[in-house]
Tab-separated table of C-alpha atoms in Angstrom:
chain	number	residue	atom	x	y	z
J	13	MET	CA	0.072	-0.081	-0.003
J	14	ILE	CA	2.822	2.399	1.094
J	15	LYS	CA	4.563	1.562	-2.188
J	16	ASN	CA	1.628	2.525	-4.272
J	17	PHE	CA	0.940	5.394	-2.451
J	18	LEU	CA	4.267	6.861	-2.948
J	19	LYS	CA	3.927	5.971	-6.722
J	20	LEU	CA	0.737	7.644	-6.870
J	21	ILE	CA	2.307	10.633	-5.543
J	22	LYS	CA	5.417	10.495	-7.945
J	23	ASN	CA	2.991	10.358	-10.828
J	24	GLU	CA	0.985	13.413	-9.419
J	25	PHE	CA	4.044	15.245	-9.096
J	26	LEU	CA	4.615	14.117	-12.809
J	27	LEU	CA	0.976	15.342	-13.968
J	28	MET	CA	1.632	18.725	-11.854
J	29	LEU	CA	4.853	19.346	-13.903
J	30	ARG	CA	3.076	18.833	-16.969
J	31	GLY	CA	0.435	21.375	-15.803
J	32	SER	CA	3.111	24.041	-15.200
J	33	ILE	CA	2.726	26.046	-18.632
J	34	PHE	CA	-0.626	26.749	-17.354
J	35	THR	CA	0.636	28.050	-14.129
J	36	ILE	CA	3.138	30.244	-16.278
J	37	VAL	CA	0.613	31.579	-18.150
J	38	LEU	CA	-1.507	32.598	-14.985
J	39	PHE	CA	1.419	34.177	-13.353
J	40	SER	CA	2.313	36.212	-16.598
J	41	LEU	CA	-1.369	37.862	-16.485
J	42	LEU	CA	-0.454	38.609	-12.590
J	43	LEU	CA	2.628	40.635	-14.279
J	44	ILE	CA	0.048	42.322	-16.585
J	45	ALA	CA	-2.412	42.999	-13.853
J	46	SER	CA	0.290	44.156	-11.773
J	47	SER	CA	1.471	46.567	-14.328
J	48	ILE	CA	-1.886	48.177	-14.601
J	49	PHE	CA	-2.427	48.387	-11.006
J	50	SER	CA	1.011	50.316	-10.809
J	51	LEU	CA	0.153	52.666	-13.413
J	52	ALA	CA	-3.330	53.025	-12.202
J	53	ILE	CA	-2.106	54.610	-8.858
J	54	ARG	CA	1.233	55.872	-9.684
J	55	ASN	CA	0.179	59.407	-8.604
J	56	ILE	CA	-1.172	58.251	-5.218
J	57	THR	CA	0.748	57.481	-1.791
J	58	TYR	CA	-0.323	54.385	-0.696
J	59	ASP	CA	0.799	51.694	2.277
J	60	ILE	CA	2.416	48.463	1.469
J	61	GLU	CA	-0.903	46.985	2.971
J	62	ILE	CA	-2.787	48.305	-0.141
J	63	THR	CA	-0.136	46.545	-2.534
J	64	ILE	CA	-0.344	43.012	-0.533
J	65	ALA	CA	-4.249	43.221	-0.632
J	66	PHE	CA	-4.015	43.482	-4.467
J	67	LEU	CA	-1.801	40.852	-4.867
J	68	TRP	CA	-3.465	38.199	-2.354
J	69	ILE	CA	-6.815	38.882	-4.157
J	70	ILE	CA	-5.188	37.988	-7.462
J	71	ILE	CA	-3.278	35.119	-6.125
J	72	PHE	CA	-6.565	34.150	-4.741
J	73	PHE	CA	-8.232	33.886	-8.118
J	74	ILE	CA	-5.064	32.441	-9.964
J	75	SER	CA	-5.493	29.884	-7.355
J	76	LEU	CA	-9.114	29.162	-8.359
J	77	ILE	CA	-8.619	28.965	-11.851
J	78	LYS	CA	-5.814	26.402	-11.298
J	79	VAL	CA	-7.705	24.475	-9.106
J	80	GLU	CA	-10.846	24.691	-11.220
J	81	LYS	CA	-8.687	23.909	-14.348
J	82	VAL	CA	-6.864	20.615	-12.599
J	83	TYR	CA	-10.219	19.716	-11.158
J	84	ALA	CA	-12.244	19.642	-14.422
J	85	ASN	CA	-9.592	17.496	-15.904
J	86	ASP	CA	-8.435	15.079	-13.296
J	87	PHE	CA	-12.173	14.732	-11.800
J	88	SER	CA	-13.900	14.098	-15.029
J	89	GLU	CA	-16.384	11.333	-14.382
J	90	ALA	CA	-14.805	8.464	-15.698
J	91	LYS	CA	-11.551	9.277	-13.461
J	92	LEU	CA	-13.615	10.034	-10.621
J	93	GLN	CA	-15.165	6.716	-10.897
J	94	GLN	CA	-11.913	4.938	-10.797
J	95	TYR	CA	-10.962	6.958	-8.044
J	96	ILE	CA	-13.898	6.033	-5.852
J	97	LEU	CA	-13.470	2.484	-6.589
J	98	SER	CA	-9.682	2.911	-5.167
J	99	PRO	CA	-8.550	1.374	-1.901
J	100	PHE	CA	-7.106	5.192	-1.184
J	101	ALA	CA	-10.136	7.391	0.144
J	102	LEU	CA	-10.692	9.879	-2.341
J	103	GLU	CA	-9.934	12.594	0.639
J	104	ILE	CA	-6.354	11.300	0.208
J	105	ILE	CA	-6.490	11.785	-3.375
J	106	VAL	CA	-8.145	15.307	-3.015
J	107	PHE	CA	-5.052	16.137	-0.254
J	108	ILE	CA	-2.640	15.066	-2.455
J	109	LYS	CA	-3.843	16.563	-5.843
J	110	ASN	CA	-4.179	20.203	-3.519
J	111	ILE	CA	-0.459	19.662	-2.261
J	112	MET	CA	0.809	19.364	-5.681
J	113	ILE	CA	-0.992	22.152	-7.133
J	114	TYR	CA	0.059	24.277	-4.046
J	115	LEU	CA	3.707	23.272	-4.683
J	116	ASN	CA	3.264	24.211	-8.483
J	117	LEU	CA	1.847	27.627	-7.493
J	118	ILE	CA	4.246	28.475	-4.841
J	119	PHE	CA	7.166	27.476	-7.362
J	120	VAL	CA	6.330	29.549	-10.208
J	121	PHE	CA	5.490	32.507	-7.716
J	122	ILE	CA	8.986	32.310	-6.011
J	123	ILE	CA	10.459	32.843	-9.484
J	124	PHE	CA	8.211	35.679	-10.279
J	125	SER	CA	8.405	37.222	-7.297
J	126	PRO	CA	11.259	39.707	-7.598
J	127	LEU	CA	9.602	41.158	-11.054
J	128	ILE	CA	6.111	41.319	-9.265
J	129	LEU	CA	7.418	43.337	-6.622
J	130	ILE	CA	9.619	45.750	-8.558
J	131	ILE	CA	6.699	46.341	-10.923
J	132	LEU	CA	4.393	47.073	-8.104
J	133	GLY	CA	7.145	49.174	-6.484
J	134	VAL	CA	7.909	47.399	-3.352
J	135	GLN	CA	11.478	47.069	-1.731
J	136	LEU	CA	13.017	43.952	-2.362
J	137	SER	CA	13.830	43.837	1.262
J	138	TYR	CA	10.164	42.691	1.607
J	139	LEU	CA	10.918	39.572	-0.765
J	140	ILE	CA	11.546	37.106	1.775
J	141	PRO	CA	8.730	37.785	3.949
J	142	ILE	CA	6.262	38.323	1.135
J	143	ASN	CA	7.244	34.970	0.073
J	144	LEU	CA	7.086	33.503	3.503
J	145	LEU	CA	3.601	34.746	4.004
J	146	LEU	CA	2.206	33.434	0.782
J	147	ILE	CA	3.984	29.807	1.481
J	148	LEU	CA	2.020	30.012	4.752
J	149	SER	CA	-1.368	31.364	3.304
J	150	LEU	CA	-1.449	29.719	0.012
J	151	LEU	CA	-1.653	26.059	1.667
J	152	SER	CA	-5.312	27.397	3.096
J	153	ILE	CA	-6.290	29.442	-0.289
J	154	ILE	CA	-5.662	25.856	-2.382
J	155	PHE	CA	-7.841	24.045	0.216
J	156	ILE	CA	-10.751	26.866	0.123
J	157	SER	CA	-9.980	26.532	-3.521
J	158	SER	CA	-10.672	23.174	-3.861
J	159	MET	CA	-14.174	23.339	-2.236
J	160	THR	CA	-15.361	25.806	-4.564
J	161	ALA	CA	-14.089	24.291	-7.555
J	162	SER	CA	-15.817	20.847	-6.475
J	163	ILE	CA	-18.944	22.627	-6.592
J	164	THR	CA	-18.374	24.569	-9.723
J	165	ILE	CA	-17.060	21.335	-11.699
J	166	SER	CA	-20.259	19.540	-10.861
J	167	LYS	CA	-22.919	18.449	-13.244
J	168	ASN	CA	-25.649	20.589	-12.077
J	169	ASN	CA	-24.941	24.163	-13.371
J	170	LYS	CA	-27.524	25.637	-10.872
J	171	LEU	CA	-25.207	24.640	-7.971
J	172	SER	CA	-22.550	26.845	-9.484
J	173	ILE	CA	-23.657	29.863	-7.859
J	174	THR	CA	-23.553	27.930	-4.371
J	175	SER	CA	-19.572	27.951	-4.775
J	176	VAL	CA	-19.213	31.511	-3.765
J	177	LEU	CA	-20.335	30.635	-0.348
J	178	THR	CA	-16.966	29.275	0.097
J	179	LEU	CA	-15.456	32.942	-0.525
J	180	PRO	CA	-15.582	34.279	2.858
J	181	LEU	CA	-13.391	32.067	3.746
J	182	PHE	CA	-10.639	33.965	2.171
J	183	VAL	CA	-11.109	36.982	3.950
J	184	PRO	CA	-9.406	35.937	7.240
J	185	ILE	CA	-6.221	35.184	5.053
J	186	LEU	CA	-6.692	38.729	3.389
J	187	ILE	CA	-7.170	40.582	6.737
J	188	PHE	CA	-4.198	38.634	8.548
J	189	SER	CA	-2.097	39.137	5.499
J	190	MET	CA	-2.586	43.028	5.685
J	191	ALA	CA	-2.314	43.063	9.554
J	192	LEU	CA	1.041	41.174	9.366
J	193	THR	CA	2.491	43.943	7.520
J	194	GLU	CA	0.647	47.088	9.526
J	195	ILE	CA	1.551	45.504	12.789
J	196	VAL	CA	5.039	44.275	12.696
J	197	ASP	CA	6.262	45.348	9.632
J	198	PHE	CA	6.810	41.695	8.501
J	199	GLN	CA	9.056	40.637	11.634
J	200	ILE	CA	8.936	37.037	12.498
J	201	SER	CA	5.568	37.300	14.717
J	202	LYS	CA	3.178	34.949	16.497
J	203	LEU	CA	0.723	36.261	13.742
J	204	TYR	CA	2.277	34.041	11.577
J	205	LEU	CA	0.954	30.812	13.413
J	206	PHE	CA	-2.545	32.113	12.459
J	207	PHE	CA	-2.085	30.711	8.607
J	208	ILE	CA	-0.803	27.467	10.158
J	209	ALA	CA	-3.787	27.237	12.615
J	210	TYR	CA	-6.071	28.484	9.850
J	211	PHE	CA	-4.420	25.893	7.267
J	212	LEU	CA	-4.952	22.787	9.911
J	213	LEU	CA	-8.608	23.939	10.575
J	214	ASN	CA	-8.970	23.806	6.697
J	215	LEU	CA	-7.157	20.660	6.271
J	216	ALA	CA	-9.630	19.345	8.841
J	217	PHE	CA	-12.919	19.636	6.811
J	218	SER	CA	-11.664	20.765	3.396
J	219	PRO	CA	-10.741	17.175	1.809
J	220	LEU	CA	-13.925	15.734	3.296
J	221	LEU	CA	-16.410	18.404	1.890
J	222	THR	CA	-14.570	18.418	-1.389
J	223	SER	CA	-14.618	14.527	-2.114
J	224	PHE	CA	-18.031	14.509	-0.450
J	225	ALA	CA	-19.332	17.484	-3.162
J	226	LEU	CA	-17.308	15.509	-5.894
J	227	LYS	CA	-18.954	12.160	-5.093
J	228	ARG	CA	-22.457	13.518	-4.812
J	229	LEU	CA	-22.411	16.076	-7.753
J	230	SER	CA	-20.196	14.689	-10.246
J	231	VAL	CA	-20.662	11.154	-10.761
Q	27	MET	CA	-23.494	-12.904	-5.194
Q	28	ILE	CA	-24.929	-9.753	-6.083
Q	29	GLU	CA	-28.810	-9.268	-5.514
Q	30	ILE	CA	-31.228	-6.484	-6.540
Q	31	ARG	CA	-34.163	-6.152	-4.223
Q	32	ASN	CA	-37.144	-3.797	-5.749
Q	33	LEU	CA	-34.776	-1.386	-7.248
Q	34	SER	CA	-36.275	2.046	-8.252
Q	35	PHE	CA	-34.267	5.076	-9.586
Q	36	ALA	CA	-35.291	8.770	-10.362
Q	37	ARG	CA	-33.291	11.435	-11.604
Q	38	GLY	CA	-35.213	14.673	-10.507
Q	39	ASN	CA	-38.565	14.033	-11.525
Q	40	ASP	CA	-38.274	11.101	-14.085
Q	41	LEU	CA	-37.973	7.695	-13.016
Q	42	ILE	CA	-35.450	6.225	-15.059
Q	43	PHE	CA	-36.858	2.308	-13.416
Q	44	LYS	CA	-39.012	0.804	-11.252
Q	45	ASN	CA	-38.924	-2.446	-8.831
Q	46	ILE	CA	-35.966	-4.085	-10.448
Q	47	SER	CA	-35.232	-7.433	-8.865
Q	48	LEU	CA	-32.183	-9.636	-9.777
Q	49	GLU	CA	-29.711	-12.402	-9.124
Q	50	VAL	CA	-26.309	-13.002	-10.242
Q	51	LYS	CA	-24.080	-15.578	-8.626
Q	52	HIS	CA	-20.469	-15.791	-8.646
Q	53	GLY	CA	-19.155	-17.734	-11.905
Q	54	GLU	CA	-22.022	-16.259	-13.727
Q	55	MET	CA	-22.712	-13.517	-16.402
Q	56	MET	CA	-25.413	-11.068	-16.849
Q	57	VAL	CA	-25.753	-9.017	-19.808
Q	58	LEU	CA	-28.333	-5.996	-19.203
Q	59	LYS	CA	-30.124	-5.058	-22.375
Q	60	GLY	CA	-32.196	-2.266	-23.504
Q	61	ALA	CA	-32.780	0.779	-25.769
Q	62	ASN	CA	-30.957	3.801	-25.562
Q	63	GLY	CA	-31.970	5.717	-22.258
Q	64	GLN	CA	-33.672	2.795	-20.478
Q	65	GLY	CA	-31.132	3.087	-17.484
Q	66	LYS	CA	-28.409	0.461	-18.185
Q	67	THR	CA	-25.397	2.536	-17.220
Q	68	THR	CA	-27.744	4.413	-14.444
Q	69	LEU	CA	-28.301	0.678	-13.284
Q	70	LEU	CA	-24.699	-0.554	-13.032
Q	71	SER	CA	-23.906	3.235	-11.181
Q	72	ASN	CA	-26.524	2.281	-8.555
Q	73	ILE	CA	-24.793	-1.419	-8.130
Q	74	LEU	CA	-21.137	0.454	-7.928
Q	75	ASN	CA	-22.709	2.696	-5.380
Q	76	PHE	CA	-21.984	5.787	-7.340
Q	77	LEU	CA	-25.795	6.880	-7.085
Q	78	ASP	CA	-28.367	6.493	-4.400
Q	79	PRO	CA	-31.513	4.471	-5.375
Q	80	LEU	CA	-34.756	5.845	-4.915
Q	81	GLU	CA	-36.173	2.602	-3.184
Q	82	GLY	CA	-34.894	-0.736	-2.758
Q	83	GLU	CA	-31.567	-2.093	-1.728
Q	84	ILE	CA	-28.664	-3.563	-3.483
Q	85	ILE	CA	-26.754	-6.548	-1.961
Q	86	TYR	CA	-23.223	-8.298	-2.377
Q	87	ASP	CA	-22.521	-11.701	-0.505
Q	88	GLY	CA	-25.140	-10.733	2.259
Q	89	ARG	CA	-23.865	-7.082	2.507
Q	90	VAL	CA	-25.577	-3.964	1.326
Q	91	ILE	CA	-23.298	-2.464	-0.941
Q	92	ASP	CA	-21.502	0.740	0.434
Q	93	ASN	CA	-18.067	2.379	-0.723
Q	94	ALA	CA	-16.021	0.148	1.409
Q	95	ILE	CA	-17.392	-3.128	-0.452
Q	96	SER	CA	-17.608	-1.651	-4.282
Q	97	SER	CA	-13.762	-0.518	-3.704
Q	98	LYS	CA	-12.782	-3.881	-2.396
Q	99	TYR	CA	-14.721	-5.864	-4.913
Q	100	PHE	CA	-15.846	-4.304	-7.806
Q	101	LEU	CA	-13.608	-3.511	-10.800
Q	102	TYR	CA	-15.771	-1.066	-13.368
Q	103	ILE	CA	-14.693	-0.162	-16.972
Q	104	GLY	CA	-17.147	2.449	-18.029
Q	105	GLU	CA	-17.876	3.964	-21.626
Q	106	ASN	CA	-15.603	6.848	-21.132
Q	107	ASN	CA	-11.943	7.330	-20.987
Q	108	PHE	CA	-10.037	7.623	-17.906
Q	109	ALA	CA	-6.531	7.890	-18.836
Q	110	TYR	CA	-4.663	10.933	-18.643
Q	111	ASP	CA	-4.008	12.051	-22.496
Q	112	GLU	CA	-1.010	13.842	-21.346
Q	113	LEU	CA	0.933	10.876	-19.787
Q	114	SER	CA	2.936	8.197	-21.606
Q	115	LEU	CA	1.018	4.471	-22.016
Q	116	ASN	CA	3.541	3.274	-19.997
Q	117	ASP	CA	2.924	5.980	-16.994
Q	118	ASN	CA	-0.922	5.608	-17.512
Q	119	ILE	CA	-0.518	1.981	-16.664
Q	120	LYS	CA	1.510	2.726	-13.692
Q	121	TYR	CA	-0.443	5.752	-12.442
Q	122	TRP	CA	-3.790	3.287	-12.552
Q	123	LEU	CA	-2.560	0.531	-11.038
Q	124	ALA	CA	-0.988	2.316	-8.452
Q	125	VAL	CA	-4.312	3.814	-7.814
Q	126	HIS	CA	-6.050	0.463	-7.706
Q	127	ASN	CA	-3.158	-0.370	-5.182
Q	128	VAL	CA	-1.909	-3.442	-7.635
Q	129	ASN	CA	1.782	-4.716	-7.681
Q	130	PHE	CA	2.755	-6.366	-10.616
Q	131	SER	CA	5.973	-7.721	-12.339
Q	132	GLN	CA	7.429	-6.461	-15.698
Q	133	GLU	CA	6.969	-9.981	-17.243
Q	134	VAL	CA	3.127	-10.136	-16.100
Q	135	ARG	CA	2.690	-6.475	-17.456
Q	136	ASP	CA	4.380	-6.990	-20.990
Q	137	LYS	CA	2.521	-10.523	-21.526
Q	138	SER	CA	-0.954	-8.948	-20.472
Q	139	ILE	CA	-0.049	-5.660	-23.272
Q	140	LYS	CA	1.086	-8.516	-25.732
Q	141	PHE	CA	-2.256	-10.221	-25.448
Q	142	LEU	CA	-4.162	-7.355	-26.200
Q	143	PHE	CA	-2.152	-5.372	-28.454
Q	144	ASP	CA	0.342	-7.345	-30.062
Q	145	GLU	CA	2.531	-4.753	-30.366
Q	146	LEU	CA	2.103	-1.132	-28.616
Q	147	ASN	CA	4.919	1.690	-28.138
Q	148	LEU	CA	4.459	2.591	-24.555
Q	149	ASN	CA	6.293	5.694	-25.040
Q	150	LYS	CA	3.287	6.849	-26.842
Q	151	LYS	CA	0.977	9.745	-25.267
Q	152	PHE	CA	-2.441	8.359	-24.614
Q	153	TYR	CA	-4.137	10.830	-26.964
Q	154	GLN	CA	-1.936	9.621	-30.015
Q	155	LEU	CA	-4.051	6.345	-29.739
Q	156	SER	CA	-6.933	5.416	-31.559
Q	157	TYR	CA	-10.382	5.225	-29.870
Q	158	GLY	CA	-10.308	1.294	-30.338
Q	159	GLN	CA	-6.930	1.203	-28.611
Q	160	LYS	CA	-8.084	3.650	-25.886
Q	161	LYS	CA	-10.203	1.259	-25.149
Q	162	LYS	CA	-8.058	-1.680	-25.189
Q	163	LEU	CA	-5.685	0.074	-22.937
Q	164	GLN	CA	-8.625	0.347	-20.191
Q	165	LEU	CA	-9.650	-3.072	-20.553
Q	166	LEU	CA	-5.848	-3.777	-19.505
Q	167	LEU	CA	-7.183	-3.389	-15.897
Q	168	LEU	CA	-9.201	-6.456	-16.210
Q	169	MET	CA	-5.942	-8.557	-16.449
Q	170	LEU	CA	-4.098	-6.691	-14.159
Q	171	VAL	CA	-6.465	-5.844	-11.231
Q	172	ASN	CA	-7.448	-8.735	-9.564
Q	173	LYS	CA	-11.259	-8.004	-8.046
Q	174	PRO	CA	-13.945	-10.656	-8.050
Q	175	VAL	CA	-16.770	-8.741	-9.686
Q	176	TRP	CA	-16.359	-7.266	-13.149
Q	177	ILE	CA	-18.714	-4.649	-14.198
Q	178	LEU	CA	-18.422	-3.503	-17.596
Q	179	ASP	CA	-20.381	-0.725	-19.647
Q	180	ASP	CA	-20.480	-1.352	-23.281
Q	181	PRO	CA	-17.126	-3.101	-23.449
Q	182	PHE	CA	-17.141	-4.236	-26.908
Q	183	ASN	CA	-18.233	-0.418	-28.222
Q	184	GLY	CA	-15.561	0.573	-30.906
Q	185	LEU	CA	-13.504	-2.668	-31.007
Q	186	ASP	CA	-12.410	-5.069	-33.666
Q	187	ASN	CA	-13.610	-8.769	-34.058
Q	188	LYS	CA	-10.046	-10.053	-32.927
Q	189	THR	CA	-10.032	-7.958	-29.839
Q	190	ILE	CA	-13.921	-8.668	-28.713
Q	191	GLU	CA	-12.597	-12.478	-29.037
Q	192	LYS	CA	-9.826	-11.796	-26.825
Q	193	ILE	CA	-12.136	-10.049	-24.224
Q	194	ILE	CA	-14.224	-13.359	-24.568
Q	195	ILE	CA	-11.448	-15.294	-23.621
Q	196	LEU	CA	-10.933	-12.934	-20.370
Q	197	LEU	CA	-14.599	-13.451	-19.747
Q	198	THR	CA	-14.489	-17.082	-19.965
Q	199	LYS	CA	-11.485	-17.193	-17.920
Q	200	LYS	CA	-12.767	-14.918	-15.004
Q	201	LEU	CA	-15.958	-17.388	-14.899
Q	202	GLU	CA	-14.035	-20.179	-14.852
Q	203	ASN	CA	-12.286	-18.551	-11.795
Q	204	ASN	CA	-15.784	-18.143	-10.020
Q	205	GLY	CA	-15.690	-14.404	-11.147
Q	206	LEU	CA	-19.070	-12.694	-11.396
Q	207	ILE	CA	-19.572	-10.466	-14.359
Q	208	LEU	CA	-21.882	-7.441	-15.298
Q	209	ILE	CA	-22.088	-6.354	-18.522
Q	210	SER	CA	-24.306	-3.646	-20.361
Q	211	SER	CA	-24.292	-4.302	-24.257
Q	212	HIS	CA	-25.927	-3.267	-27.182
Q	213	GLN	CA	-24.020	-5.907	-29.341
Q	214	ASP	CA	-24.989	-9.888	-29.419
Q	215	VAL	CA	-21.089	-11.035	-29.554
Q	216	LEU	CA	-20.951	-13.149	-26.526
Q	217	THR	CA	-20.731	-16.698	-27.025
Q	218	LEU	CA	-20.816	-17.313	-23.951
Q	219	GLU	CA	-23.309	-18.516	-21.478
Q	220	HIS	CA	-25.144	-15.828	-19.730
Q	221	LYS	CA	-28.160	-14.551	-18.505
Q	222	ILE	CA	-29.910	-11.554	-19.771
Q	223	PHE	CA	-31.688	-8.907	-18.214
Q	224	GLN	CA	-34.228	-6.855	-20.422
Q	225	LEU	CA	-34.553	-3.355	-19.050
């Protein structure tokens, strides 16, 4: 079982690598959006929290698009039926896929981040704290997005609108990310623990809800 | 043994089938027949516990079928492709055998591929295969995943006569080994003894 579990992870990693082009395209769009944002507010004095808020909202949408794309392909009806008949619980497969999406997004973001910060006019001394903040918060964002995606890709289009119910779960991440910049100016703080705690909270119910929605709505 | 008692299924306000009862024992094969839209695939989905029936129950060896039973005992090959287009055939085989928690020797795998395909370049991507070859690659699971119950949705669709004969050999061996087979099919190609259930 463990041998096959490791094989499964290895193959999911392979699949993730093949999906990297799409991630790069999404981050290229982030570069364009950042350029437009910088141009739009070039004459206004603003704090770094505004930039962080902008960045996090865009990254949330990028994650949502990426997760939906992966889920629409990897949890098509025929594949999902095989996953359900697998000895591995669907929750575990959902978890592995989410972690692979996370690694894919975080890796590409780390490559793109210096350029993004330069475009947004943020000092490069913030590079490591912003990357660290994203490494911590993106885990929760991916797991929240997976719940949204599992409803959005369902056969019943009328239910798609209910996926917006998961969006408020993103708000605490945004608030704490902004608070972290305001209160401690990115110094290592207990506030970082919030992201770990929030991820653990998401981890407790997100794979369960995602796989429940996939089983009930997509087969 | 799979036993279905007074099974009814509705999708929304549409009643797909009503009060179905049937019984298939180990070592037997049953073919579900019926026109398009009569609910053959839906009945198979109910048996696999993919869908919840409106009424009735489905029992396997004395236990009501749930996810644990269906994943432990049932192998399902449906009409649609489940392999990944972007992976090579080799990677697809490895991936889906890992999903089904199957360990195999290279020798067994090569023999099975040889039996179904005669010759196949395993470095090809899945999307490069023809419809029939894609179907055959999925049917390869029948030879490599050892589960007592096979549930096959239109397995002969798109296959040439030679491949159909090979699939019939596999079905025969499965029945000899006390396996249980449920098939939905439009084609009358089965030369084996089987029960028929008309929907």
